[in-house]
Short mmCIF file of C-alpha atoms and ligand atoms in Angstrom, two decimals:
data_model
loop_
_atom_site.label_atom_id
_atom_site.label_comp_id
_atom_site.label_asym_id
_atom_site.label_seq_id
_atom_site.Cartn_x
_atom_site.Cartn_y
_atom_site.Cartn_z
CA MET B 1 123.35 107.68 69.07
CA ASP B 2 121.59 104.46 70.10
CA LEU B 3 118.68 106.12 71.83
CA ARG B 4 117.79 108.75 69.26
CA GLY B 5 114.02 108.86 68.78
CA ARG B 6 113.33 106.81 71.93
CA THR B 7 111.15 108.07 74.79
CA ALA B 8 112.10 107.24 78.38
CA ILE B 9 110.65 107.80 81.84
CA VAL B 10 113.00 107.80 84.84
CA THR B 11 111.46 108.03 88.30
CA GLY B 12 113.08 109.65 91.32
CA ALA B 13 115.28 111.41 88.79
CA ALA B 14 115.53 114.92 90.26
CA ARG B 15 118.83 114.01 91.94
CA GLY B 16 121.22 111.18 92.77
CA ILE B 17 121.30 108.01 90.68
CA GLY B 18 118.11 108.89 88.78
CA ALA B 19 119.54 112.24 87.67
CA ALA B 20 122.69 110.52 86.39
CA ILE B 21 120.55 107.98 84.48
CA ALA B 22 118.44 110.75 82.93
CA GLY B 23 121.64 112.56 81.88
CA ALA B 24 123.15 109.44 80.30
CA LEU B 25 119.98 108.70 78.31
CA VAL B 26 119.63 112.28 77.06
CA ALA B 27 123.33 112.31 76.09
CA ASP B 28 122.65 109.28 73.90
CA GLY B 29 119.72 110.92 72.10
CA ALA B 30 116.71 109.82 74.17
CA ARG B 31 113.92 112.17 75.17
CA VAL B 32 113.43 111.75 78.88
CA VAL B 33 110.59 112.46 81.27
CA ILE B 34 112.10 113.16 84.67
CA GLY B 35 109.57 112.09 87.30
CA ASP B 36 109.98 113.01 90.95
CA ILE B 37 108.33 114.73 93.89
CA LEU B 38 111.20 117.24 94.30
CA ASP B 39 109.81 119.80 91.86
CA GLY B 40 112.52 122.49 92.23
CA GLU B 41 115.45 120.12 91.66
CA GLY B 42 113.59 118.26 88.90
CA GLU B 43 112.81 121.42 86.96
CA GLU B 44 116.40 122.65 87.30
CA LEU B 45 117.74 119.34 86.00
CA ALA B 46 115.36 119.36 83.01
CA GLU B 47 116.48 122.89 82.23
CA ARG B 48 120.14 121.82 82.37
CA LEU B 49 119.56 118.80 80.12
CA GLY B 50 117.83 120.93 77.45
CA ASP B 51 115.21 120.02 74.84
CA GLY B 52 115.64 116.29 75.39
CA ALA B 53 114.20 116.42 78.90
CA VAL B 54 111.05 117.52 80.67
CA TYR B 55 110.11 117.38 84.35
CA VAL B 56 106.76 116.06 85.61
CA HIS B 57 105.57 115.76 89.19
CA LEU B 58 105.27 112.00 89.68
CA ASP B 59 104.66 110.37 93.04
CA VAL B 60 105.17 106.74 92.04
CA THR B 61 102.54 105.53 94.52
CA ASP B 62 99.81 107.58 92.80
CA SER B 63 98.04 105.98 89.85
CA ALA B 64 96.69 109.32 88.55
CA HIS B 65 100.24 110.75 88.53
CA TRP B 66 101.43 107.79 86.45
CA GLN B 67 98.57 108.22 83.97
CA ALA B 68 99.36 111.93 83.62
CA ALA B 69 103.12 111.33 83.22
CA LEU B 70 102.54 108.72 80.50
CA ALA B 71 100.11 111.00 78.68
CA GLU B 72 102.59 113.90 78.82
CA ALA B 73 105.45 111.66 77.61
CA GLU B 74 103.40 110.48 74.61
CA ARG B 75 102.12 113.98 73.82
CA LEU B 76 105.60 115.52 73.81
CA PHE B 77 107.83 112.70 72.62
CA GLY B 78 105.77 109.67 71.49
CA PRO B 79 105.25 106.19 72.98
CA VAL B 80 107.54 105.19 75.83
CA SER B 81 110.02 102.41 75.09
CA VAL B 82 112.24 102.81 78.18
CA LEU B 83 111.10 102.86 81.80
CA VAL B 84 113.55 103.12 84.70
CA ASN B 85 111.92 102.54 88.09
CA ASN B 86 114.51 104.27 90.26
CA ALA B 87 112.50 106.14 92.92
CA GLY B 88 113.20 104.78 96.36
CA ILE B 89 113.58 105.64 100.03
CA VAL B 90 115.42 104.06 102.91
CA GLU B 91 114.14 103.96 106.50
CA PHE B 92 116.03 102.16 109.26
CA GLY B 93 114.43 99.99 111.92
CA GLY B 94 114.72 96.51 113.40
CA ILE B 95 112.02 93.85 113.19
CA ALA B 96 111.20 94.59 116.83
CA ASP B 97 110.98 98.35 116.64
CA GLN B 98 110.33 99.72 113.14
CA PRO B 99 106.93 101.45 113.17
CA ALA B 100 104.38 99.72 110.93
CA ASP B 101 103.70 102.89 108.92
CA SER B 102 107.43 103.20 108.17
CA PHE B 103 107.57 99.59 106.94
CA ARG B 104 104.51 100.15 104.74
CA ARG B 105 105.86 103.44 103.32
CA VAL B 106 109.09 101.80 102.16
CA ILE B 107 107.24 98.91 100.50
CA ASP B 108 104.74 101.34 98.97
CA ILE B 109 107.35 103.51 97.24
CA ASN B 110 110.09 100.99 96.46
CA LEU B 111 107.95 98.02 95.37
CA TYR B 112 104.32 98.99 94.77
CA GLY B 113 105.47 102.15 92.93
CA ALA B 114 107.52 100.11 90.46
CA TRP B 115 104.67 97.63 89.93
CA LEU B 116 102.27 100.51 89.28
CA GLY B 117 104.76 102.05 86.85
CA MET B 118 105.21 98.85 84.86
CA ARG B 119 101.49 98.16 84.51
CA THR B 120 100.66 101.78 83.63
CA ALA B 121 103.47 102.04 81.08
CA LEU B 122 102.73 98.71 79.39
CA PRO B 123 100.20 100.01 76.82
CA SER B 124 102.69 102.71 75.80
CA LEU B 125 105.54 100.17 75.56
CA ARG B 126 103.27 98.09 73.31
CA ARG B 127 102.52 101.12 71.13
CA ALA B 128 106.28 101.69 70.89
CA GLY B 129 106.69 98.13 69.60
CA GLY B 130 108.58 96.94 72.68
CA GLY B 131 111.39 98.25 74.82
CA CYS B 132 113.20 97.85 78.10
CA ILE B 133 112.33 98.26 81.78
CA VAL B 134 115.11 98.63 84.34
CA ASN B 135 114.23 98.32 88.02
CA ILE B 136 116.75 99.79 90.46
CA SER B 137 117.00 97.29 93.30
CA SER B 138 120.10 97.13 95.55
CA THR B 139 122.61 94.75 97.09
CA ALA B 140 119.80 94.69 99.67
CA GLY B 141 117.96 92.64 97.03
CA LEU B 142 120.77 90.07 97.10
CA MET B 143 121.47 89.67 100.83
CA GLY B 144 120.26 90.72 104.27
CA TYR B 145 121.06 93.90 106.19
CA ALA B 146 120.33 94.27 109.92
CA ASN B 147 117.95 97.13 110.75
CA LEU B 148 116.87 97.45 107.12
CA GLY B 149 114.07 94.88 107.01
CA ALA B 150 111.57 96.97 105.05
CA TYR B 151 114.19 98.18 102.57
CA THR B 152 115.60 94.67 102.11
CA ALA B 153 112.14 93.18 101.64
CA SER B 154 111.25 95.86 99.09
CA LYS B 155 114.44 95.30 97.09
CA TRP B 156 114.15 91.47 97.10
CA GLY B 157 110.52 91.95 96.09
CA LEU B 158 111.54 94.18 93.21
CA ARG B 159 114.07 91.60 92.06
CA GLY B 160 111.38 88.91 92.05
CA LEU B 161 108.85 91.16 90.36
CA THR B 162 111.45 91.87 87.66
CA LYS B 163 111.72 88.17 86.83
CA THR B 164 107.94 87.73 86.64
CA ALA B 165 107.63 90.84 84.44
CA ALA B 166 110.39 89.51 82.17
CA LEU B 167 108.37 86.33 81.63
CA GLU B 168 105.04 88.10 81.13
CA LEU B 169 106.28 90.92 78.87
CA ALA B 170 108.60 88.92 76.63
CA ALA B 171 105.78 88.43 74.11
CA ASP B 172 105.49 92.23 73.87
CA GLY B 173 109.18 92.59 73.03
CA VAL B 174 109.92 94.11 76.43
CA ARG B 175 113.06 93.10 78.35
CA VAL B 176 112.99 93.65 82.13
CA CYS B 177 116.16 93.66 84.25
CA SER B 178 117.17 94.67 87.76
CA VAL B 179 120.21 96.68 88.82
CA HIS B 180 121.79 96.16 92.24
CA PRO B 181 123.96 99.07 93.37
CA GLY B 182 126.13 98.91 96.46
CA PRO B 183 126.99 102.10 98.37
CA ILE B 184 126.71 105.02 95.95
CA ARG B 185 127.52 108.64 96.84
CA THR B 186 124.11 110.38 96.70
CA PRO B 187 121.93 112.38 99.11
CA MET B 188 120.52 109.03 100.32
CA THR B 189 123.94 108.03 101.72
CA SER B 190 125.09 111.49 102.81
CA GLY B 191 125.14 110.47 106.49
CA MET B 192 127.32 107.39 105.88
CA ASP B 193 131.12 107.50 106.11
CA ASP B 194 133.85 105.68 104.17
CA SER B 195 134.20 102.93 106.79
CA LEU B 196 131.08 101.38 105.22
CA THR B 197 133.07 100.41 102.14
CA ALA B 198 136.34 99.40 103.82
CA GLY B 199 135.82 95.62 103.46
CA GLN B 200 134.84 95.72 99.80
CA PRO B 201 137.20 94.52 97.02
CA ILE B 202 136.87 98.06 95.61
CA PRO B 203 136.91 100.01 98.90
CA ARG B 204 135.13 103.23 97.99
CA PHE B 205 131.66 104.60 97.36
CA GLY B 206 130.49 104.34 93.77
CA GLU B 207 129.41 107.35 91.76
CA PRO B 208 125.86 107.75 90.37
CA GLU B 209 127.37 107.81 86.86
CA GLU B 210 128.76 104.29 87.35
CA VAL B 211 125.19 103.03 87.89
CA ALA B 212 123.94 105.11 84.97
CA GLN B 213 126.53 103.50 82.66
CA MET B 214 125.20 100.06 83.62
CA VAL B 215 121.59 101.11 83.00
CA HIS B 216 122.57 102.52 79.61
CA PHE B 217 124.38 99.26 78.78
CA ILE B 218 121.31 97.18 79.71
CA ILE B 219 119.04 99.29 77.51
CA THR B 220 121.32 99.54 74.48
CA ARG B 221 123.63 96.51 74.55
CA ALA B 222 122.29 93.71 76.75
CA THR B 223 119.98 92.45 74.02
CA TYR B 224 120.10 88.79 75.17
CA SER B 225 119.40 89.59 78.83
CA THR B 226 116.01 89.68 80.50
CA GLY B 227 114.98 88.86 84.05
CA SER B 228 118.67 89.31 84.84
CA GLU B 229 120.48 90.96 87.75
CA PHE B 230 123.27 93.47 87.08
CA VAL B 231 125.42 94.27 90.11
CA VAL B 232 127.29 97.60 90.51
CA ASP B 233 128.69 97.40 94.02
CA GLY B 234 132.49 97.44 94.17
CA GLY B 235 132.22 93.76 95.07
CA ALA B 236 130.21 94.42 98.26
CA ALA B 237 127.85 91.47 97.73
CA THR B 238 130.75 89.13 96.95
CA GLY B 239 131.54 88.82 100.65
CA ILE B 240 133.87 90.52 103.11
CA THR B 241 137.47 89.31 103.15
CA PRO B 242 138.47 88.51 106.75
CA PRO B 243 142.03 89.41 107.77
CA VAL B 244 144.27 86.43 106.91
CA ASN B 245 147.62 85.73 108.55
CA PRO B 246 149.54 83.63 105.98
CA SER B 247 151.89 82.26 108.68
CA THR B 248 149.11 80.49 110.60
P1 NAP L 301 118.08 109.84 96.43
O1 NAP L 301 119.26 110.69 96.20
O2 NAP L 301 117.37 109.95 97.74
O3 NAP L 301 117.08 110.03 95.21
C1 NAP L 301 115.84 109.37 95.20
C2 NAP L 301 114.82 110.30 94.63
O4 NAP L 301 113.55 109.64 94.66
C3 NAP L 301 114.67 111.57 95.47
O5 NAP L 301 114.56 112.70 94.64
C4 NAP L 301 113.39 111.29 96.22
O6 NAP L 301 112.71 112.43 96.70
C5 NAP L 301 112.60 110.56 95.17
N1 NAP L 301 111.39 109.95 95.69
C6 NAP L 301 111.14 109.55 96.96
N2 NAP L 301 109.88 109.12 97.08
C7 NAP L 301 109.32 109.24 95.84
C8 NAP L 301 108.03 108.98 95.32
N3 NAP L 301 107.05 108.50 96.08
N4 NAP L 301 107.81 109.21 94.00
C9 NAP L 301 108.78 109.72 93.22
N5 NAP L 301 110.01 110.02 93.66
C10 NAP L 301 110.28 109.77 94.96
O7 NAP L 301 118.48 108.30 96.31
P2 NAP L 301 119.54 107.54 95.37
O8 NAP L 301 120.68 107.16 96.22
O9 NAP L 301 119.77 108.28 94.12
O10 NAP L 301 118.71 106.21 95.09
C11 NAP L 301 118.04 105.95 93.87
C12 NAP L 301 117.63 104.48 93.87
O11 NAP L 301 118.80 103.67 94.00
C13 NAP L 301 116.71 104.10 95.03
O12 NAP L 301 115.74 103.16 94.58
C14 NAP L 301 117.66 103.46 96.02
O13 NAP L 301 116.99 102.54 96.86
C15 NAP L 301 118.63 102.77 95.07
N6 NAP L 301 119.92 102.48 95.67
C16 NAP L 301 120.71 103.48 96.16
C17 NAP L 301 121.93 103.15 96.72
C18 NAP L 301 122.87 104.20 97.28
O14 NAP L 301 123.85 103.85 97.93
N7 NAP L 301 122.64 105.49 97.05
C19 NAP L 301 122.34 101.81 96.81
C20 NAP L 301 121.50 100.83 96.32
C21 NAP L 301 120.30 101.16 95.74
P3 NAP L 301 112.74 112.77 98.32
O15 NAP L 301 114.07 113.31 98.59
O16 NAP L 301 111.64 113.76 98.53
O17 NAP L 301 112.51 111.48 99.06
#
């Protein structure tokens, strides 16, 4: 088990991609703090995962919550060497019509929350002697999407912040990478149908476990990668193949 004896925090981990990441890390021996604002689902997941997991209420935009989560992680399991900033929301709206408070909320959770997590966790990562931070961005951090300006800005911002953190934290032995999922079957995408994936080279939704496998790989195997982007999108960001008539 690669992660035996390691302490991890995964945010937004009560369900969806975060829950799959928490499960993969526990399965490999890590002790995982599941942070979320969905207390019922978070506690149930921790119960299911057993002694290797504990749930804490962690709103990623709240500095006091971060301090408390880090303190609880250290008290129960020891210094944190893995941080996965996964918590995120999506809110639709065009440049012309998205309410300002909606734009700010998306940036606050998806970008500011990850920044706050990295800076709060840094002393613990140093006490652990180094480690790995994985920031869950999106294909919306690689290209544009109409009516998703706030989300796209937050995910490009997180990709940029990842590169800066990789440069700043290298001296502490901390690698920092971003992950860019395409459409993944979770509660976040429950209202979206299969037509969304029809033009992809792999024309289906991905599963949360397929993202979790990539995150696990980055933490345990990608030892020469930092500031790097890892894409898990069925080829969505590669481009859409237009219909081609070979006879013309
Ligand atoms: P999800 O099923 O909605 O799970 C996200 C979790 O984060 C939810 O439990 C959510 O709680 C929680 N959360 C929201 N605001 C929070 C806050 N302030 N502090 C802590 N937790 C908070 O979404 P998902 O699909 O698993 O997405 C996980 C990450 O992957 C997100 O960053 C998302 O942007 C990214 N992503 C997802 C996809 C996809 O297709 N699913 C694609 C690309 C990237 P609430 O339900 O109360 O909001």
